[in-house]
mmCIF file of C-alpha atoms in Angstrom:
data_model
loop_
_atom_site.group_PDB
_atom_site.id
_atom_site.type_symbol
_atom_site.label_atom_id
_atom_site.label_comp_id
_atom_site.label_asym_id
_atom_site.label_seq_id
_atom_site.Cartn_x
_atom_site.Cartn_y
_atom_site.Cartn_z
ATOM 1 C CA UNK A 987 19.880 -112.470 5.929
ATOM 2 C CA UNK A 988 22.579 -110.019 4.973
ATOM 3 C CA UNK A 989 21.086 -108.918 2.203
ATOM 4 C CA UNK A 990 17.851 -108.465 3.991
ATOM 5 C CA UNK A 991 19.877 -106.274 7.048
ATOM 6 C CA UNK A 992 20.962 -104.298 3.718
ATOM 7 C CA UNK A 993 17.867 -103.427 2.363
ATOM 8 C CA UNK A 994 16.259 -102.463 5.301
ATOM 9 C CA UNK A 995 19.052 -100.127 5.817
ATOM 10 C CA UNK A 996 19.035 -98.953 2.764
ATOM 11 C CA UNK A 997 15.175 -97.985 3.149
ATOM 12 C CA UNK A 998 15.618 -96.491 6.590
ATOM 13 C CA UNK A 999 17.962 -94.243 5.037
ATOM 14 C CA UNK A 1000 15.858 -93.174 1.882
ATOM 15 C CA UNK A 1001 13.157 -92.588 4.626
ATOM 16 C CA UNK A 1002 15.156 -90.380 7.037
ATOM 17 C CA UNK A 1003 16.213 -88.313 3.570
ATOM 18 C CA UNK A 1004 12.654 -87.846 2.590
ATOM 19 C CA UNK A 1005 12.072 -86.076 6.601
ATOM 20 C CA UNK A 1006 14.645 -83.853 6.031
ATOM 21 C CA UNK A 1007 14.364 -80.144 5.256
ATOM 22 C CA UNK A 1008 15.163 -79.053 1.702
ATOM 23 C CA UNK A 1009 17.937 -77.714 0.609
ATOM 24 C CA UNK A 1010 18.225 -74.113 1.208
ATOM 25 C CA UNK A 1011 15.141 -74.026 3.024
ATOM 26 C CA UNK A 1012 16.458 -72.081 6.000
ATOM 27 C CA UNK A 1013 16.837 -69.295 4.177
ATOM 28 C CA UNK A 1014 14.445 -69.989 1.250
ATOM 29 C CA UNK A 1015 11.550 -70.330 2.873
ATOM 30 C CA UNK A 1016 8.932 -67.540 2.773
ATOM 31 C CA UNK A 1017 7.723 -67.691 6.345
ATOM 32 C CA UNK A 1018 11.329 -67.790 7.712
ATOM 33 C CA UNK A 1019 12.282 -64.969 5.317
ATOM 34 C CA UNK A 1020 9.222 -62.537 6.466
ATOM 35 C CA UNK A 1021 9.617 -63.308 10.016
ATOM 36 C CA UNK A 1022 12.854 -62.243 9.920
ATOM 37 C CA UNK A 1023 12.099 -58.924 7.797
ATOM 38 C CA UNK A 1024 9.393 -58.500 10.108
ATOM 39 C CA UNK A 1025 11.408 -57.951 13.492
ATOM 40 C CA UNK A 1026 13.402 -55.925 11.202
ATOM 41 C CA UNK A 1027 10.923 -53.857 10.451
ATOM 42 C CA UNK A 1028 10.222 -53.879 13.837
ATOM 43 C CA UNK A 1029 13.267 -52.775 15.046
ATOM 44 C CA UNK A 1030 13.641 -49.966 12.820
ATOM 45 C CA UNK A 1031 9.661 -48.835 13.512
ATOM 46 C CA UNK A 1032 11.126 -48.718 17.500
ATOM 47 C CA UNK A 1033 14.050 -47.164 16.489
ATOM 48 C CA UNK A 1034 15.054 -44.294 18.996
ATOM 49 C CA UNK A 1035 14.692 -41.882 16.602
ATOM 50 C CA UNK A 1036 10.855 -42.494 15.413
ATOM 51 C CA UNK A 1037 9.506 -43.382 19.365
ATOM 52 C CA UNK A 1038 6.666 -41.183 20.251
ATOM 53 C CA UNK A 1039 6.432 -39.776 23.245
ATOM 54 C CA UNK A 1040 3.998 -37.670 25.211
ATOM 55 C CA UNK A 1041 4.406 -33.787 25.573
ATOM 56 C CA UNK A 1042 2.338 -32.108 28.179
ATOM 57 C CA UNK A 1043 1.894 -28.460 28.371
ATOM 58 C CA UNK A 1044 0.754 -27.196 31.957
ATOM 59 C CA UNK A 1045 -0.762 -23.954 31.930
ATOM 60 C CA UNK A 1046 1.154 -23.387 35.736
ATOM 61 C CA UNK A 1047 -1.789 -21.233 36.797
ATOM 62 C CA UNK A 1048 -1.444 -19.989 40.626
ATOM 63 C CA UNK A 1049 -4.258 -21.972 42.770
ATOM 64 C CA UNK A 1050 -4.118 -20.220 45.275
ATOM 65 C CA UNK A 1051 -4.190 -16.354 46.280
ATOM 66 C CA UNK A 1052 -1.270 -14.410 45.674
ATOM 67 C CA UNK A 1053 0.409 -10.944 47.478
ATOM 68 C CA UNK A 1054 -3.190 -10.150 48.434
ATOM 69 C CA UNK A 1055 -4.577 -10.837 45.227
ATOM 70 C CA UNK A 1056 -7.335 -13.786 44.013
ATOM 71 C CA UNK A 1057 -6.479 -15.633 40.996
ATOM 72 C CA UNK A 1058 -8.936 -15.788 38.345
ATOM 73 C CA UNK A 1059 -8.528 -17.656 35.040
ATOM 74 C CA UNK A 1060 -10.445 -19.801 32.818
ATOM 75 C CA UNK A 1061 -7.241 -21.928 32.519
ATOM 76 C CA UNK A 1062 -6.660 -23.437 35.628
ATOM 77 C CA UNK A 1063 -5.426 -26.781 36.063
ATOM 78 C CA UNK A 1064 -5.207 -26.761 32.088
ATOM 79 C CA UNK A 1065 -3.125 -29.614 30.522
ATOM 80 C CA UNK A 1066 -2.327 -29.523 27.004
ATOM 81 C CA UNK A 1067 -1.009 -32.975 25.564
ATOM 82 C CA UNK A 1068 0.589 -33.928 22.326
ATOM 83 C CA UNK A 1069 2.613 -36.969 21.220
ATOM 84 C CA UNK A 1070 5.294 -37.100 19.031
ATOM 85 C CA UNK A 1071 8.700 -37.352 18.367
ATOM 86 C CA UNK A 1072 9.676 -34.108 17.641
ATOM 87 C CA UNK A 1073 7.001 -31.560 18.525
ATOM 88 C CA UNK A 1074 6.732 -27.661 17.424
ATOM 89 C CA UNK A 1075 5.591 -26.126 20.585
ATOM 90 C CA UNK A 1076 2.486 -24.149 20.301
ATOM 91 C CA UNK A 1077 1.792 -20.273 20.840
ATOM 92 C CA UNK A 1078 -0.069 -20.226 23.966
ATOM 93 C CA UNK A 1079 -3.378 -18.515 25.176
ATOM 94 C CA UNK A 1080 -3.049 -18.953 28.725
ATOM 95 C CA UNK A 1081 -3.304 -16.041 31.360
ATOM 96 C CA UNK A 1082 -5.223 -15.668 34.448
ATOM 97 C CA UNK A 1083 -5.802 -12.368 36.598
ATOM 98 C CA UNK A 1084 -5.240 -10.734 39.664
ATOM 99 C CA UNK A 1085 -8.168 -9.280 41.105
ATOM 100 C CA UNK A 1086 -9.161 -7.870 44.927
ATOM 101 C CA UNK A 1087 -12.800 -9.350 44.415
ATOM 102 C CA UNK A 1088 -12.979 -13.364 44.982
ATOM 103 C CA UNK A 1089 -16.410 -13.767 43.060
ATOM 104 C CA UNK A 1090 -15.032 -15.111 39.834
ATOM 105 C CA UNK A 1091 -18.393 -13.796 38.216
ATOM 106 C CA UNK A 1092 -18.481 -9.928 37.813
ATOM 107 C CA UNK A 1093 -14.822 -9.204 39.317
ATOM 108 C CA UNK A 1094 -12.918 -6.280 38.760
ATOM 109 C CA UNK A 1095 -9.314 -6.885 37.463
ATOM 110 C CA UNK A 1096 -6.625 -5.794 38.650
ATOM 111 C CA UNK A 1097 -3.639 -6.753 36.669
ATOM 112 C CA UNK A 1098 -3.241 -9.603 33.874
ATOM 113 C CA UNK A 1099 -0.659 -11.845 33.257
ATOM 114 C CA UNK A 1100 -0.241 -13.654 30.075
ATOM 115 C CA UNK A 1101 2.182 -16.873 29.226
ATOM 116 C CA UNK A 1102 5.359 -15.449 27.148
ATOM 117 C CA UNK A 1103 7.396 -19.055 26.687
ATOM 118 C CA UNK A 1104 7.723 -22.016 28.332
ATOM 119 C CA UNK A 1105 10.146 -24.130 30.823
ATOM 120 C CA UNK A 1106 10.877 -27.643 32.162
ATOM 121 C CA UNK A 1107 10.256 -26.231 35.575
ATOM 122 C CA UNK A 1108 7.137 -24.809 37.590
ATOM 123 C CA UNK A 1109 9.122 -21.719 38.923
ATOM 124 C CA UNK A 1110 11.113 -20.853 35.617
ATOM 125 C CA UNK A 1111 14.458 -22.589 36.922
ATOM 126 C CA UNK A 1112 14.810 -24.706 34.413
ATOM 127 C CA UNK A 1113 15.191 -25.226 30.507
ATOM 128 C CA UNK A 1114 13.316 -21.861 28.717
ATOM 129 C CA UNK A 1115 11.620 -23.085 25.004
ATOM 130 C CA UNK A 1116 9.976 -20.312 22.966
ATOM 131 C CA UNK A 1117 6.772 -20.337 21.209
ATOM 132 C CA UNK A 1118 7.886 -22.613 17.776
ATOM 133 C CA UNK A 1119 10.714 -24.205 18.743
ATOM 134 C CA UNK A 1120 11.572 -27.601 17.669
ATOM 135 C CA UNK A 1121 11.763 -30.000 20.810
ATOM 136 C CA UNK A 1122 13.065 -33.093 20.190
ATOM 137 C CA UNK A 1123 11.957 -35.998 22.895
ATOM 138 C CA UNK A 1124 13.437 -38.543 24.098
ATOM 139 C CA UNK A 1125 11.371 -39.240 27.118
ATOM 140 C CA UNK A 1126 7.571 -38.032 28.166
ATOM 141 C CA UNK A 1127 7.914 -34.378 29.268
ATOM 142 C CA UNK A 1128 6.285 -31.826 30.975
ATOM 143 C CA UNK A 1129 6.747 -27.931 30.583
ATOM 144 C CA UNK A 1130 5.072 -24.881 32.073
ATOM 145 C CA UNK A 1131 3.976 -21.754 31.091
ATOM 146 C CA UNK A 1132 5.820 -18.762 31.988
ATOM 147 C CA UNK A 1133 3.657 -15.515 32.529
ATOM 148 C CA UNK A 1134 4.877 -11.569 32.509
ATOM 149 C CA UNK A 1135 2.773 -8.377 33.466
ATOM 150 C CA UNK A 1136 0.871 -7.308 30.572
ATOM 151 C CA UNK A 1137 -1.287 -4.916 31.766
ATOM 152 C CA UNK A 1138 -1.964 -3.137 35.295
ATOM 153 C CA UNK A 1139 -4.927 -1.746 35.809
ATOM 154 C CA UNK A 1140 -4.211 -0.226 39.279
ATOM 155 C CA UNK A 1141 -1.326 1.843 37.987
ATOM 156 C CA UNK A 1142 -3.704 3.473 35.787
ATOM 157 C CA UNK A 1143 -3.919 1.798 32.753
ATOM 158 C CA UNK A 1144 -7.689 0.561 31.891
ATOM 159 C CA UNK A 1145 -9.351 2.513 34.304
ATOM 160 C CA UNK A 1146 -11.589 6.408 34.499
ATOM 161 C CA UNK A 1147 -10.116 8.489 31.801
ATOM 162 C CA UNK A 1148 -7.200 6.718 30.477
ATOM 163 C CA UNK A 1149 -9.124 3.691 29.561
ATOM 164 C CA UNK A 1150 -8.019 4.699 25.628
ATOM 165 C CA UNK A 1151 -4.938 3.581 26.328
ATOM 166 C CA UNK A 1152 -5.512 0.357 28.090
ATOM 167 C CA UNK A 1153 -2.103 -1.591 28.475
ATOM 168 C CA UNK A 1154 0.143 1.352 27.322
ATOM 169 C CA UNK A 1155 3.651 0.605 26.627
ATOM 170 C CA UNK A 1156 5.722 2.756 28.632
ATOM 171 C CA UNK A 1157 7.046 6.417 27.017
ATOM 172 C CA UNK A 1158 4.369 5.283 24.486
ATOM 173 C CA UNK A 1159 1.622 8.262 22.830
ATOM 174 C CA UNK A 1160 0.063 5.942 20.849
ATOM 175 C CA UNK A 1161 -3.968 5.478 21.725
ATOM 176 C CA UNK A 1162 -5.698 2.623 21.829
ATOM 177 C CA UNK A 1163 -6.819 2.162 18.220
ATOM 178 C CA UNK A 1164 -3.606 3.397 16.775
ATOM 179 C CA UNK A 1165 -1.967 0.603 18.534
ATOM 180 C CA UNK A 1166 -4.036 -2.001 16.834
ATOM 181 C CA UNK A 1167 -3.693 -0.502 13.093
ATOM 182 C CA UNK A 1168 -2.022 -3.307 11.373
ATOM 183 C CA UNK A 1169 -1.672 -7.171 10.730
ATOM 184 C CA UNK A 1170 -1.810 -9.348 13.707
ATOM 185 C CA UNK A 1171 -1.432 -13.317 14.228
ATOM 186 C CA UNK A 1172 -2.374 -15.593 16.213
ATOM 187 C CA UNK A 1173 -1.620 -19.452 16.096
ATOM 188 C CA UNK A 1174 -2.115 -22.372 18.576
ATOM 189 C CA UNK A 1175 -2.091 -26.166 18.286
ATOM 190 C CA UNK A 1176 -5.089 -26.462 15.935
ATOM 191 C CA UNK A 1177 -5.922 -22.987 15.226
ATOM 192 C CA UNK A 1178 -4.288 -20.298 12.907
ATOM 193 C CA UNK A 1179 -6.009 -16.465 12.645
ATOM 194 C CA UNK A 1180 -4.861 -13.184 10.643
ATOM 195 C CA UNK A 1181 -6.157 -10.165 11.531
ATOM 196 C CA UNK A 1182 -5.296 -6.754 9.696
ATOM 197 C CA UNK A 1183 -7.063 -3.449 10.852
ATOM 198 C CA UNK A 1184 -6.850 -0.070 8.951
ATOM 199 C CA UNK A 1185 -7.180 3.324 10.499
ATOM 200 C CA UNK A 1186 -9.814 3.774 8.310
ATOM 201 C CA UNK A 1187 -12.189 1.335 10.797
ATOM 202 C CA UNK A 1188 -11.735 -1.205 7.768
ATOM 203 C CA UNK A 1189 -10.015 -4.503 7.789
ATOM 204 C CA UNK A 1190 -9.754 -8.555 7.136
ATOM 205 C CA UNK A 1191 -10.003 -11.692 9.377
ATOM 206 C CA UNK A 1192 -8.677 -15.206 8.117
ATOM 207 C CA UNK A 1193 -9.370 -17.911 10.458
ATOM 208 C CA UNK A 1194 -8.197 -21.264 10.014
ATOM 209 C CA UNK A 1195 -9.273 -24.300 12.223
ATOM 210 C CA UNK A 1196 -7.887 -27.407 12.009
ATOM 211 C CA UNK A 1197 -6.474 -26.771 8.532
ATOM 212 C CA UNK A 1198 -9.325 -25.768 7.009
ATOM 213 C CA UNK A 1199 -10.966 -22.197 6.222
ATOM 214 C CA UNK A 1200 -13.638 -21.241 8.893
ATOM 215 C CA UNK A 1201 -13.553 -17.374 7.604
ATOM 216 C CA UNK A 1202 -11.961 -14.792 5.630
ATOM 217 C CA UNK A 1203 -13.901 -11.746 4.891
ATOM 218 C CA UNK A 1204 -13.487 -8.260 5.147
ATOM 219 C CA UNK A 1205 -14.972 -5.891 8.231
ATOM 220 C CA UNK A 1206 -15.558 -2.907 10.196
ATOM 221 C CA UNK A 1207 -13.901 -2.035 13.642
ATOM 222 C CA UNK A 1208 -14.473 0.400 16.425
ATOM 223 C CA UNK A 1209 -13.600 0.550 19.637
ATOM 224 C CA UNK A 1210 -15.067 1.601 22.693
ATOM 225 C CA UNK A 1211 -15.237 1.873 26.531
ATOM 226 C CA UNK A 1212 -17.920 0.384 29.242
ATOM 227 C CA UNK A 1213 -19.136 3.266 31.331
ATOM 228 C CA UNK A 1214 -19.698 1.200 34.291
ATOM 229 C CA UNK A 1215 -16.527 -0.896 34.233
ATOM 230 C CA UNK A 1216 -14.127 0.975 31.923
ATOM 231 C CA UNK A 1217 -13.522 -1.947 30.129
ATOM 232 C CA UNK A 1218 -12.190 -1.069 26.339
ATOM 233 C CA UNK A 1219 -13.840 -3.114 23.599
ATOM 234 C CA UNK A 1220 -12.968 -4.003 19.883
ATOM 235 C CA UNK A 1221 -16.136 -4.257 18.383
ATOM 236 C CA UNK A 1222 -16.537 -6.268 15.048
ATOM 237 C CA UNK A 1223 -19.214 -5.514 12.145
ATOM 238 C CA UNK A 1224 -19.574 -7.044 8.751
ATOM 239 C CA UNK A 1225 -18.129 -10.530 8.776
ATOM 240 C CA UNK A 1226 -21.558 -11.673 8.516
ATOM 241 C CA UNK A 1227 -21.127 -14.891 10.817
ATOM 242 C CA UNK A 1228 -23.713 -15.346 12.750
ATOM 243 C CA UNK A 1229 -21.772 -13.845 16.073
ATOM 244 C CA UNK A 1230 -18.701 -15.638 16.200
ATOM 245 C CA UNK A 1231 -16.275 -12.798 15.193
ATOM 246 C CA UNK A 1232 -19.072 -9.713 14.843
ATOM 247 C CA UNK A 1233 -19.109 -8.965 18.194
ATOM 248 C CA UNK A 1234 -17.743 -6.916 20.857
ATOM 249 C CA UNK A 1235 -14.800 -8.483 22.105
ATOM 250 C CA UNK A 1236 -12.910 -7.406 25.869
ATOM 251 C CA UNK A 1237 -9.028 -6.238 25.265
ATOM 252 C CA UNK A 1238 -7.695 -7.217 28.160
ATOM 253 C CA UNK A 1239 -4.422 -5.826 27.121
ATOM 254 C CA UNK A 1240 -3.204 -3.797 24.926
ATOM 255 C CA UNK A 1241 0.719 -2.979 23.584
ATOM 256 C CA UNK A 1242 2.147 -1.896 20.761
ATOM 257 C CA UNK A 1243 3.863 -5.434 20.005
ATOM 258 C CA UNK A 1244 0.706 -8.137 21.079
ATOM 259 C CA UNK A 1245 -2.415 -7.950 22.280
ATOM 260 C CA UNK A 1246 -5.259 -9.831 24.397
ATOM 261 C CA UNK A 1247 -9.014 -10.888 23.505
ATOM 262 C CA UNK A 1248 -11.689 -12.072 25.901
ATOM 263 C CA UNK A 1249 -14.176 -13.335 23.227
ATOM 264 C CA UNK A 1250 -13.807 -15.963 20.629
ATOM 265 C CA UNK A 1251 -12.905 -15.527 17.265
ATOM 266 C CA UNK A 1252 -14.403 -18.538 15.742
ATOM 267 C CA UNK A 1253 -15.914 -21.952 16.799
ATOM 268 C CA UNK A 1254 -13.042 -23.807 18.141
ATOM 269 C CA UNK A 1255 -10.593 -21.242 19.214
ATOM 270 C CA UNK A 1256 -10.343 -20.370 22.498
ATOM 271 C CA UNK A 1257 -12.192 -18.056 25.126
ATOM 272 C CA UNK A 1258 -8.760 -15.961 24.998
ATOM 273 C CA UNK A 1259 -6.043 -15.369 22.491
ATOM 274 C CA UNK A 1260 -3.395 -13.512 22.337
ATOM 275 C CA UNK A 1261 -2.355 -11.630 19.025
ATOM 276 C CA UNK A 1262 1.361 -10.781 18.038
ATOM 277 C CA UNK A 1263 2.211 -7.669 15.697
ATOM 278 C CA UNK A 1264 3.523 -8.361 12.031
#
């Protein structure tokens, strides 16, 4: 019987050896190893430095009528979102205007205000960021347009016999179209444009949408003034496009350092952009 009681023992341990793991398997085994890469890939994926978070641009138009004025704009209530990690913020095309007339259709304005930089609070209090600045996040944020006087009508400029020089600078001679001889840019999110006019009434538009080539060509400029509301034009001839830059275009306002155009250059920019001297 003893020898029995030994045998079976014997077997029960050869059995309980054969259940057992192999050797090295806890950290030779392919499905332990990649789980464990896995979370480390993982971890380094959700790393602080690589979390994207959401940027929103509010265009922070007034609602609401302001020192006797209605508020017209195409960009009210506009919200411009972008997620990232480290965003480079966008030029911006916002601007609205102050006008005496509340019929958004047809009204006369009065002055125009145009976004010049951005901070992290509605009533500029806060953080200012500058159009292509580097803004690292580390938490969904919002920012909001800041806007400056860039042209007022009622003090003269834009209106009867000084329409020519529409948005002058102050202390400046300069007319109208000698203020817009030279090379102008204008870049937003998804849109990049070039636009160099001679004093000759020659020039050349590059527009770039969404990193690709819409047009480059050469043209012919001219500007001009609306009899019945003294609105000064750039009008546009020989890009051959179909309509989308030859055109009359509205300057809304004009200085020596930027400038403003009611009228698209190109499908997929927007209604208004704002140009900046070279």
């Amino acid at each position: 019987m003893k020898k029995t009681y030994l045998i079976i023992g014997i077997l029960s341990a050869l059995i309980l050896a054969s259940c057992a793991s192999p050797a090295g398997s806890s950290n030779d085994d392919p499905a332990v190893t990649g789980t464990t890469n896995e979370n480390t890939n993982t971890n380094t994926n959700t790393g602080k430095s690589n979390v994207n978070y959401k940027l929103t641009i509010d265009s922070n138009i007034p609602t609401s009528p302001q020192n006797g004025y209605y508020v017209h704009s195409y960009y009210k209530n506009y919200k411009n979102e972008m997620t990232g990690s480290t965003i480079t913020l966008p030029q911006s095309s916002y601007n609205y205007d102050y006008s005496k007339n509340s019929n958004s259709n047809g009204y006369s304005v009065a002055k125009t205000f145009t976004c010049y930089c951005y901070n992290t609070k509605a009533d500029g209090t806060g953080t200012s960021y500058n159009f292509g600045n580097s803004l690292p996040l580390t938490k969904d944020t919002i920012l909001y347009c800041q806007y400056s006087l860039t042209n007022d009508y009622e003090a003269g400029n834009g209106t009867g016999e000084e329409a020519e020089n529409s948005g002058n600078d102050s202390g400046s001679t300069k007319t109208l179209a000698e203020k817009l001889v030279g090379t102008w840019k204008c870049n937003g999110s998804s849109y990049k444009g070039t636009l160099t006019l001679y004093s000759n009434g020659t020039g050349n538009v590059n527009i770039i949408l969404a990193g690709k080539t819409a047009h480059d060509s050469t043209l012919s400029w001219t500007i001009y003034t609306q009899t019945h509301n003294s609105k000064d034009y750039l009008k546009i001839s020989g890009v051959n496009d179909g309509g989308q830059i030859d055109g009359s275009h509205w300057l809304k306002s004009v200085t020596e350092s930027s400038f403003t155009i009611d009228g698209r250059f190109g499908f997929g920019m927007p209604d208004i952009t704002v140009w900046y001297k070279q």
